[in-house]
Structures are given as structure tokens and as C-alpha cells.
Coordinates of C-alpha atoms and ligand atoms in Angstrom, one line a residue:
M569 CA 43.8 -14.8 73.8
K570 CA 45.6 -11.5 74.3
I571 CA 48.5 -11.4 71.8
G572 CA 51.1 -8.8 72.5
C573 CA 53.8 -7.5 70.2
P574 CA 56.5 -5.2 71.6
K575 CA 58.8 -3.0 69.6
E576 CA 62.1 -4.7 68.9
I577 CA 64.9 -3.2 71.0
K578 CA 68.0 -5.1 69.7
P579 CA 70.3 -2.6 67.9
Q580 CA 69.8 -2.3 64.1
E581 CA 66.6 -4.5 64.3
F582 CA 63.8 -2.9 62.2
R583 CA 61.5 -6.0 61.8
V584 CA 58.3 -6.5 63.8
G585 CA 56.8 -9.8 65.0
L586 CA 53.2 -9.1 63.9
T587 CA 52.1 -7.4 60.6
P588 CA 48.8 -5.5 60.4
N589 CA 47.5 -8.4 58.2
A590 CA 48.4 -11.0 60.8
A591 CA 46.9 -8.8 63.5
H592 CA 43.7 -8.6 61.4
E593 CA 43.4 -12.4 61.1
A594 CA 43.9 -12.9 64.8
I595 CA 41.3 -10.3 65.7
A596 CA 38.8 -11.7 63.2
R597 CA 39.1 -15.0 65.1
G598 CA 38.2 -13.3 68.4
H599 CA 41.6 -12.6 69.9
D600 CA 42.8 -9.2 71.2
V601 CA 46.0 -7.8 69.8
L602 CA 48.2 -5.3 71.7
I603 CA 50.9 -3.5 69.8
E604 CA 53.5 -1.3 71.4
T605 CA 53.5 2.2 69.8
Q606 CA 55.9 2.5 66.9
A607 CA 56.6 -1.2 66.8
G608 CA 56.0 -1.4 63.1
T609 CA 57.7 1.9 62.0
G610 CA 61.0 0.3 61.0
S611 CA 59.0 -2.0 58.6
G612 CA 56.8 0.7 57.2
F613 CA 53.7 0.0 59.3
S614 CA 52.2 2.9 61.3
D615 CA 50.2 2.7 64.6
D616 CA 47.2 3.7 62.4
D617 CA 47.7 0.6 60.2
Y618 CA 47.3 -1.6 63.3
A619 CA 44.5 0.5 64.8
A620 CA 42.6 0.3 61.5
V621 CA 42.4 -3.5 61.9
G622 CA 41.3 -3.3 65.5
A623 CA 44.6 -3.7 67.4
K624 CA 45.1 -1.7 70.6
I625 CA 48.1 0.6 70.6
V626 CA 50.0 0.4 73.9
G627 CA 52.4 3.1 75.1
E628 CA 55.0 1.0 77.0
A629 CA 56.6 -2.4 76.4
A630 CA 56.0 -3.2 80.1
D631 CA 52.2 -2.9 79.5
V632 CA 52.4 -5.2 76.6
F633 CA 54.3 -7.8 78.6
A634 CA 52.0 -7.4 81.6
Q635 CA 48.7 -7.8 79.7
A636 CA 49.5 -10.3 77.0
D637 CA 49.0 -14.1 77.2
M638 CA 51.4 -14.6 74.3
I639 CA 54.3 -12.4 73.3
V640 CA 55.2 -12.4 69.6
K641 CA 58.6 -11.0 68.5
V642 CA 61.4 -11.4 66.0
K643 CA 64.7 -11.4 68.0
E644 CA 65.4 -13.2 71.2
P645 CA 64.2 -11.2 74.3
Q646 CA 66.8 -8.9 75.6
A647 CA 67.7 -8.9 79.3
V648 CA 65.2 -6.2 80.2
E649 CA 62.5 -8.0 78.3
R650 CA 63.3 -11.3 79.9
K651 CA 62.6 -9.7 83.3
M652 CA 59.0 -9.0 82.2
L653 CA 58.1 -12.5 81.1
R654 CA 56.1 -14.5 83.6
E655 CA 54.9 -18.0 84.4
G656 CA 52.4 -19.4 82.0
Q657 CA 53.1 -16.7 79.3
I658 CA 53.8 -17.9 75.8
L659 CA 56.9 -16.5 74.0
F660 CA 57.0 -17.1 70.2
T661 CA 60.1 -15.7 68.5
Y662 CA 63.7 -16.6 67.3
L663 CA 65.7 -17.7 70.4
H664 CA 69.0 -19.3 69.3
L665 CA 69.6 -20.6 72.8
A666 CA 72.6 -22.9 72.2
P667 CA 75.3 -20.2 72.3
D668 CA 73.4 -18.1 74.9
P669 CA 73.4 -19.6 78.5
E670 CA 72.4 -16.3 80.1
Q671 CA 69.2 -16.0 78.0
T672 CA 68.5 -19.7 78.6
R673 CA 68.7 -19.4 82.4
D674 CA 66.6 -16.2 82.4
L675 CA 63.9 -17.9 80.3
M676 CA 63.9 -20.9 82.5
A677 CA 63.7 -18.7 85.6
S678 CA 60.7 -16.7 84.2
G679 CA 58.5 -19.9 84.0
C680 CA 57.3 -18.9 80.5
T681 CA 56.7 -21.3 77.7
A682 CA 59.1 -20.4 74.9
I683 CA 58.6 -21.7 71.3
A684 CA 61.6 -20.9 69.1
Y685 CA 61.0 -20.1 65.4
E686 CA 64.3 -21.7 64.4
T687 CA 63.4 -25.2 65.7
V688 CA 59.9 -25.6 64.3
T689 CA 60.1 -28.2 61.6
D690 CA 58.0 -29.2 58.6
G691 CA 57.1 -32.5 56.9
Q692 CA 59.8 -32.2 54.2
G693 CA 62.7 -32.0 56.7
G694 CA 62.9 -28.2 56.5
L695 CA 62.8 -25.4 59.0
P696 CA 59.8 -23.3 57.8
L697 CA 60.3 -20.3 60.0
L698 CA 64.0 -20.0 59.1
A699 CA 63.5 -20.5 55.3
P700 CA 61.9 -17.1 54.6
M701 CA 65.0 -15.3 56.1
S702 CA 67.3 -17.6 54.0
E703 CA 65.2 -16.7 50.9
V704 CA 65.7 -13.0 51.7
A705 CA 69.4 -13.3 52.4
G706 CA 69.9 -15.5 49.3
R707 CA 68.2 -13.0 47.0
L708 CA 70.0 -10.1 48.6
A709 CA 73.5 -11.7 48.2
P710 CA 74.0 -11.0 44.5
Q711 CA 72.6 -7.5 45.0
V712 CA 75.2 -6.7 47.7
G713 CA 77.8 -8.6 45.8
A714 CA 77.2 -6.5 42.7
W715 CA 77.6 -3.4 44.8
T716 CA 80.8 -4.7 46.4
L717 CA 82.2 -5.3 43.0
Q718 CA 81.9 -1.7 42.1
K719 CA 85.2 0.2 41.8
A720 CA 84.4 2.8 44.4
N721 CA 83.8 0.1 47.0
G722 CA 87.2 -1.6 46.3
G723 CA 85.8 -4.1 43.9
R724 CA 87.1 -5.3 40.5
G725 CA 84.7 -3.0 38.6
T726 CA 82.8 -5.8 36.9
L727 CA 79.2 -5.5 35.9
M728 CA 77.2 -8.6 36.8
G729 CA 75.5 -8.9 33.4
G730 CA 78.3 -7.4 31.3
V731 CA 77.1 -5.6 28.1
P732 CA 77.0 -6.6 24.5
G733 CA 80.5 -7.4 23.5
V734 CA 81.7 -7.7 27.2
G735 CA 81.2 -11.0 29.1
P736 CA 79.3 -11.2 32.4
A737 CA 80.7 -11.6 35.9
N738 CA 81.5 -15.2 37.0
V739 CA 79.7 -16.1 40.1
V740 CA 80.3 -19.2 42.3
V741 CA 77.7 -20.0 45.0
V742 CA 79.0 -22.5 47.5
G743 CA 76.1 -24.4 49.0
G744 CA 72.9 -25.0 47.0
G745 CA 70.3 -25.0 49.8
V746 CA 67.7 -22.3 50.4
V747 CA 70.2 -19.3 50.4
G748 CA 72.3 -20.7 47.6
T749 CA 69.4 -21.5 45.2
H750 CA 67.9 -18.0 45.7
A751 CA 71.3 -16.4 45.3
A752 CA 72.0 -18.3 42.1
R753 CA 68.6 -17.5 40.6
V754 CA 69.0 -13.8 41.2
A755 CA 72.7 -13.7 40.0
A756 CA 71.6 -15.5 36.9
G757 CA 68.7 -13.1 36.5
M758 CA 71.2 -10.3 36.6
G759 CA 72.9 -11.9 33.6
A760 CA 75.9 -13.4 35.5
D761 CA 77.5 -16.7 34.6
V762 CA 76.7 -18.8 37.7
T763 CA 77.9 -22.1 39.1
V764 CA 76.5 -23.7 42.3
L765 CA 78.6 -26.1 44.3
D766 CA 77.0 -28.6 46.7
R767 CA 78.0 -31.8 48.4
S768 CA 74.5 -33.3 48.3
L769 CA 73.9 -35.2 45.1
P770 CA 70.1 -35.3 45.6
R771 CA 70.3 -31.5 45.9
L772 CA 72.4 -31.2 42.8
R773 CA 69.9 -33.4 40.9
Y774 CA 67.1 -31.2 42.1
L775 CA 68.9 -28.0 41.0
D776 CA 69.8 -29.6 37.7
D777 CA 66.2 -30.7 37.0
T778 CA 64.6 -27.5 38.1
F779 CA 66.9 -24.9 36.8
R780 CA 68.3 -26.6 33.7
G781 CA 70.4 -24.1 31.8
V782 CA 69.7 -21.1 34.2
F783 CA 72.9 -21.9 36.2
K784 CA 75.5 -24.7 36.2
N785 CA 76.2 -27.0 39.1
R786 CA 79.2 -29.0 40.3
Y787 CA 79.9 -31.3 43.1
S788 CA 81.7 -29.4 45.9
T789 CA 85.3 -30.5 46.6
A790 CA 88.4 -28.6 47.7
G791 CA 89.7 -29.1 44.2
A792 CA 86.6 -27.9 42.4
T793 CA 86.5 -24.7 44.6
A794 CA 90.3 -24.0 44.0
E795 CA 89.8 -24.4 40.3
L796 CA 86.7 -22.2 40.0
I797 CA 87.8 -19.3 42.3
R798 CA 90.7 -18.4 40.0
D799 CA 88.3 -17.0 37.4
T800 CA 85.5 -15.8 39.7
D801 CA 84.4 -12.2 40.3
L802 CA 82.0 -13.1 43.2
V803 CA 81.8 -16.0 45.6
V804 CA 78.6 -16.4 47.7
G805 CA 79.1 -18.6 50.8
A806 CA 75.9 -20.4 51.5
V807 CA 76.8 -23.7 53.2
L808 CA 75.2 -25.2 56.3
I809 CA 76.0 -28.3 58.2
P810 CA 73.2 -28.4 60.7
G811 CA 74.4 -28.0 64.3
A812 CA 78.0 -27.4 63.3
A813 CA 80.2 -24.4 62.6
A814 CA 80.5 -23.7 58.9
P815 CA 83.4 -25.5 57.2
K816 CA 86.2 -23.2 55.9
L817 CA 86.1 -23.6 52.2
I818 CA 88.5 -20.9 51.0
S819 CA 91.7 -20.3 53.0
R820 CA 93.6 -17.1 53.3
E821 CA 96.4 -18.5 51.1
Q822 CA 93.9 -19.1 48.3
L823 CA 92.9 -15.4 48.2
S824 CA 96.1 -14.7 46.2
D825 CA 94.8 -17.1 43.5
M826 CA 91.8 -14.9 43.0
K827 CA 91.6 -11.8 40.8
P828 CA 92.3 -8.6 42.7
G829 CA 89.0 -6.9 43.6
A830 CA 87.0 -10.1 43.5
A831 CA 84.3 -10.2 46.2
L832 CA 83.3 -12.8 48.8
V833 CA 79.8 -12.5 50.3
D834 CA 79.7 -14.9 53.3
V835 CA 76.0 -15.4 54.1
A836 CA 77.1 -18.3 56.4
I837 CA 78.8 -15.8 58.7
D838 CA 76.1 -16.4 61.3
Q839 CA 77.5 -19.9 61.7
G840 CA 81.1 -18.7 61.8
G841 CA 81.6 -18.1 58.1
C842 CA 82.8 -20.4 55.3
F843 CA 85.9 -18.4 54.3
E844 CA 88.9 -18.4 56.6
T845 CA 89.2 -14.6 56.4
S846 CA 85.5 -13.9 57.2
R847 CA 84.6 -11.8 60.3
A848 CA 81.1 -10.6 61.1
T849 CA 80.3 -7.0 59.9
T850 CA 77.3 -4.7 60.3
H851 CA 75.0 -2.9 57.9
A852 CA 76.7 0.3 59.0
D853 CA 80.2 -0.9 57.9
P854 CA 79.5 -4.0 55.8
I855 CA 82.7 -4.6 53.7
Y856 CA 86.5 -4.9 54.3
E857 CA 89.5 -6.0 52.3
V858 CA 91.9 -8.8 52.9
D859 CA 94.8 -9.4 50.5
G860 CA 93.0 -7.4 47.7
I861 CA 89.8 -9.4 48.0
M862 CA 86.6 -7.6 49.2
H863 CA 84.5 -9.3 51.9
Y864 CA 80.9 -8.7 52.8
C865 CA 79.9 -10.6 56.0
V866 CA 76.8 -9.0 57.5
A867 CA 75.3 -11.5 60.0
N868 CA 71.7 -10.2 59.8
M869 CA 71.3 -9.5 56.1
P870 CA 67.5 -9.6 56.2
G871 CA 67.6 -6.5 58.3
A872 CA 68.6 -4.5 55.3
V873 CA 65.2 -5.1 53.7
A874 CA 63.2 -5.1 57.0
R875 CA 59.8 -4.6 55.3
T876 CA 60.1 -7.5 52.9
S877 CA 61.6 -9.6 55.8
T878 CA 58.8 -8.7 58.2
I879 CA 56.1 -9.6 55.7
A880 CA 57.9 -12.9 54.7
L881 CA 58.4 -13.9 58.3
G882 CA 54.8 -13.0 59.2
N883 CA 53.5 -15.1 56.3
A884 CA 55.4 -18.1 57.7
T885 CA 54.6 -17.6 61.4
L886 CA 50.9 -16.8 60.9
P887 CA 49.4 -20.4 60.8
Y888 CA 51.4 -21.4 64.0
L889 CA 50.5 -18.1 65.7
L890 CA 46.8 -18.7 65.0
A891 CA 47.0 -22.3 66.2
L892 CA 48.7 -21.2 69.5
A893 CA 46.1 -18.5 70.0
D894 CA 43.1 -20.6 69.1
K895 CA 44.0 -23.8 71.0
G896 CA 46.5 -22.7 73.6
W897 CA 50.1 -24.0 73.3
R898 CA 49.5 -27.4 74.8
Q899 CA 46.7 -28.5 72.4
A900 CA 48.4 -26.8 69.4
C901 CA 51.6 -28.7 70.1
E902 CA 49.8 -31.9 70.7
D903 CA 48.1 -31.6 67.4
D904 CA 51.2 -30.6 65.5
P905 CA 54.5 -32.4 66.3
H906 CA 56.4 -29.9 64.1
L907 CA 55.2 -27.1 66.3
L908 CA 56.1 -29.1 69.4
N909 CA 59.7 -29.3 68.0
G910 CA 59.8 -25.5 68.6
L911 CA 59.3 -25.9 72.3
N912 CA 62.6 -24.9 73.9
V913 CA 61.6 -23.9 77.5
H914 CA 58.5 -24.7 79.6
A915 CA 57.7 -23.9 83.2
G916 CA 61.3 -23.7 84.4
H917 CA 62.6 -26.6 82.3
L918 CA 64.7 -26.6 79.2
T919 CA 63.0 -28.8 76.7
Y920 CA 65.3 -28.9 73.6
F921 CA 68.0 -31.6 73.7
A922 CA 70.6 -29.9 71.4
V923 CA 70.5 -26.8 73.6
G924 CA 70.8 -28.9 76.8
K925 CA 73.8 -30.7 75.3
A926 CA 75.5 -27.4 74.2
L927 CA 75.0 -25.8 77.6
G928 CA 75.2 -28.8 79.9
I929 CA 71.7 -28.3 81.3
D930 CA 69.3 -31.2 82.1
V931 CA 66.4 -31.4 79.7
L932 CA 62.8 -32.4 80.1
S933 CA 61.6 -34.0 76.9
Q934 CA 59.0 -32.1 74.9
A935 CA 56.6 -35.0 75.2
L936 CA 56.8 -34.9 79.0
A937 CA 56.5 -31.1 79.1
L938 CA 53.2 -31.5 77.3
K939 CA 51.9 -33.5 80.2
E940 CA 53.3 -31.2 82.9
Ligands
LIG2105 N1 73.8 -13.8 57.1 C1 72.5 -13.8 57.2 O1 71.8 -12.8 57.4 C2 71.8 -15.1 57.0 C3 70.4 -15.2 56.8 C4 69.8 -16.4 56.5 C5 70.6 -17.6 56.6 N2 71.9 -17.5 56.8 C6 72.8 -18.7 56.9 O2 73.1 -19.1 55.6 C7 73.5 -20.5 55.6 C8 72.8 -21.3 54.6 O3 71.4 -21.4 55.0 P1 70.4 -22.3 54.2 O4 69.0 -22.0 54.7 O5 70.6 -22.1 52.7 O6 70.8 -23.8 54.6 P2 70.4 -25.1 53.8 O7 70.5 -26.2 54.7 O8 69.1 -24.9 53.0 O9 71.6 -25.2 52.7 C9 72.9 -25.5 53.0 C10 73.5 -26.3 51.8 O10 74.9 -26.4 52.1 C11 75.3 -27.6 51.5 N3 76.7 -27.9 52.0 C12 77.1 -28.4 53.2 N4 78.4 -28.6 53.2 C13 78.9 -28.1 51.9 C14 80.2 -28.0 51.3 N5 81.3 -28.4 51.9 N6 80.2 -27.6 50.1 C15 79.1 -27.2 49.4 N7 77.9 -27.3 49.9 C16 77.8 -27.7 51.2 C17 74.2 -28.6 52.0 O11 74.2 -29.8 51.2 C18 73.0 -27.7 51.7 O12 72.4 -27.9 50.4 C19 73.3 -20.9 57.1 O13 74.5 -20.8 57.8 C20 72.3 -19.9 57.6 O14 72.3 -19.7 59.0 C21 72.5 -16.3 57.1

């Protein structure tokens, strides 16, 4: 198969869909890999790195799209890219179609077969191609939180780990899933006093068994949150209710109960945010203040560490990418129902029910699409 990887063109996106190591593995199995020139630069991979493993460097995105049987990307295809997709071509990338009717219609009109990273599942009920980005954002949250707490950034001037004779920062992590667990681990590693709140007792049991003593945990109620935030330097928002907007767990009124200069890092901002006063920010201008409380609400946190994010995403996508290339999408999806769950669009049909419901578009079941 000819696998094509164009340079990402969405603003502020520095990741790339294929690492040189992934390209190497595909080439070793007999596939051809086409990389648009400079596609890996933002993640620290040069054209030479790709050429060294046998990939062909291509000057224009249009040539990558024209020649490849499968396009591998990171972000959803932009309008100009969607025009270059064609019938029978496989698109393997993040899509997030539910809030994006324009993209959905364009993908259907192209006739391509689009497999979305975010809806591929695993045997443990997880989302294996979303998890690496949650791991990155989670580990980054205390790092950006610590920076936000610095005086020059409007913060309280508290050092996460304190020093001998001075206590550490108090950190509350709301939501103990992938983001929350990684945030809590790193915050505790920085020496902070950390409490994780979650509404899932099985999750709290897991955290308690696994991280005994590293950080505390409590069942998440409005009362527990109200009590804890009075004495907190940093709150990390890491809740997710699948398929729903994030619940608002700290109101504007409650900000006045917090210590001036305390920081809120709302990782859940991509689902609308879990603090009433959250609004999405960018890496260029990441923080703002409301009622004396500093907010960090960057919607694409992994972009700050594009190299780590690219490699982490590449590790997760590689087995699926190889299966699609080796077997073709139909056989690969027939053999792996979790990969089939990633099928969102095929040959003019929408094939993902939640997207169809959100956009009011008729859906062809994934099982029937396999037989088309
Ligand atoms: N901003 C970014 O760059 C970025 C990057 C990655 C992920 N995210 C977002 O971070 C959020 C968390 O992702 P995740 O992978 O950790 O999800 P996850 O499903 O692994 O974890 C979510 C946790 O929230 C808990 N929860 C739900 N309601 C709660 C409540 N009221 N109080 C406390 N806990 C509650 C759930 O029980 C679950 O354990 C998602 O919105 C995700 O999209 C953002």
C-alpha cells in the first residue's frame, strides 16, 4: 500500500501523523511511504530522518493526496485537504465529527473511508488512540499549573514542593481518569499535597490500591469540592462524562472562597470546561484572571510538547496502521471489531451512530458498511 503523510496545516499544530520509526516499520513490510517535505519539522524530525528509512519525500500535499492509498494525519482534514480526498482512499486521523457538520458532509461527498482515532476502542472499555494525548495533557497540567502559580504570572507565588520548613502547595485534581491520574502522579512527584476527586468508586478503589500514600482520594460531591477548594493552590479539571459537555464543578461565586492567586487548570476545556469561568485559550496566550483566580484553559495542551505527543500517538496508532496497510481496511476491520468502531465514514455514508444523532444524518451501520 502507498501510505501518505501530509504536513499538518491547522494553525499551531506541530505534530505529524507518521514518525520515522513508524515509516520504517511500514516500509520493512513492503509498503511505500510518502512524506510531504517538512512534515516532521515541528516534532523534530527532518526530511533526512524519513529518507534514511526509505520514505519518499514529496514536495506538495496535493501529490501526497493524489498518490497515496491511505492518508495518515493528526488533526481532522481542513477544507482544502478534504477536496483532495477521493473515493476508495483511506483516511486515518482524529476527526471529531459530532460538532462539525461541514467536515462530515465533505468527507461523505469525497467517497473516502475515514477511520477516526477517537472512536477506536480496546478490550478494557478504553479509547487507546485518545489515551496517549490524555497522558500527555495530564502530566503537563501540574507543570503549567506550577508556572501559573508563579507571582509574575499572576499566581499566588507558591512553590509546588515547598522547601524544608515551608509546606507544599495543595493540589486538587477533579476526575481521576487518565488525565487526572497522570496529573496527580506528577503533582505528587513535584512534592505537592494532592487529592483526587472522582465519582466512580471502582476508579477510587483502583487509585487507592495502586497509589497508596502517593496522593489522597475522595468521592466527588459539590460539598467535598467546596470544602477542598478553600485551601487549594491549584485545581486541575480532568472530568469526562462520555458524549456530554463537562459538568460545571466550580461556579463563579465559589472563586471568592478560594485564595487569591490560586490557579485553575481546566484540561476538560475541550468538552466545554468544568469550571463556570473557563473559556478556551491558546498556547500563545494561555492564562487569564477572573476574580483574582488564574485560569489556564488551553484546548490542545499536547501541542506544547509536540515531539513527545507525536511519538506517543505514533506508538498507539502503529499496530492499527500496519493492520490497515497489510490487510486493507475491510479485512483489518473484520478481524478487529475495535478498529471497526473507528469507522466513521465510508463510500458516501456516515457510519457512526452518535455522530448521526448529533447531526441528524442517516447512518449506515458499520457492519453493513463492511459488506458494501
Ligand atoms: N485540553 C487538552 O489538551 C486535553 C487533552 C487530552 C484530554 N483532554 C480532556 O480531558 C478530559 C478527561 O479525559 P480523560 O482521558 O482523563 O477521561 P477519563 O474518562 O479517563 O476520565 C474522566 C474521569 O472523570 C470522572 N468524573 C466524571 N464526572 C465526575 C465528577 N462530577 N466529579 C469527579 N470526577 C468525575 C470519571 O469517573 C472518570 O474517572 C476530557 O474532557 C478530555 O477530552 C483535554
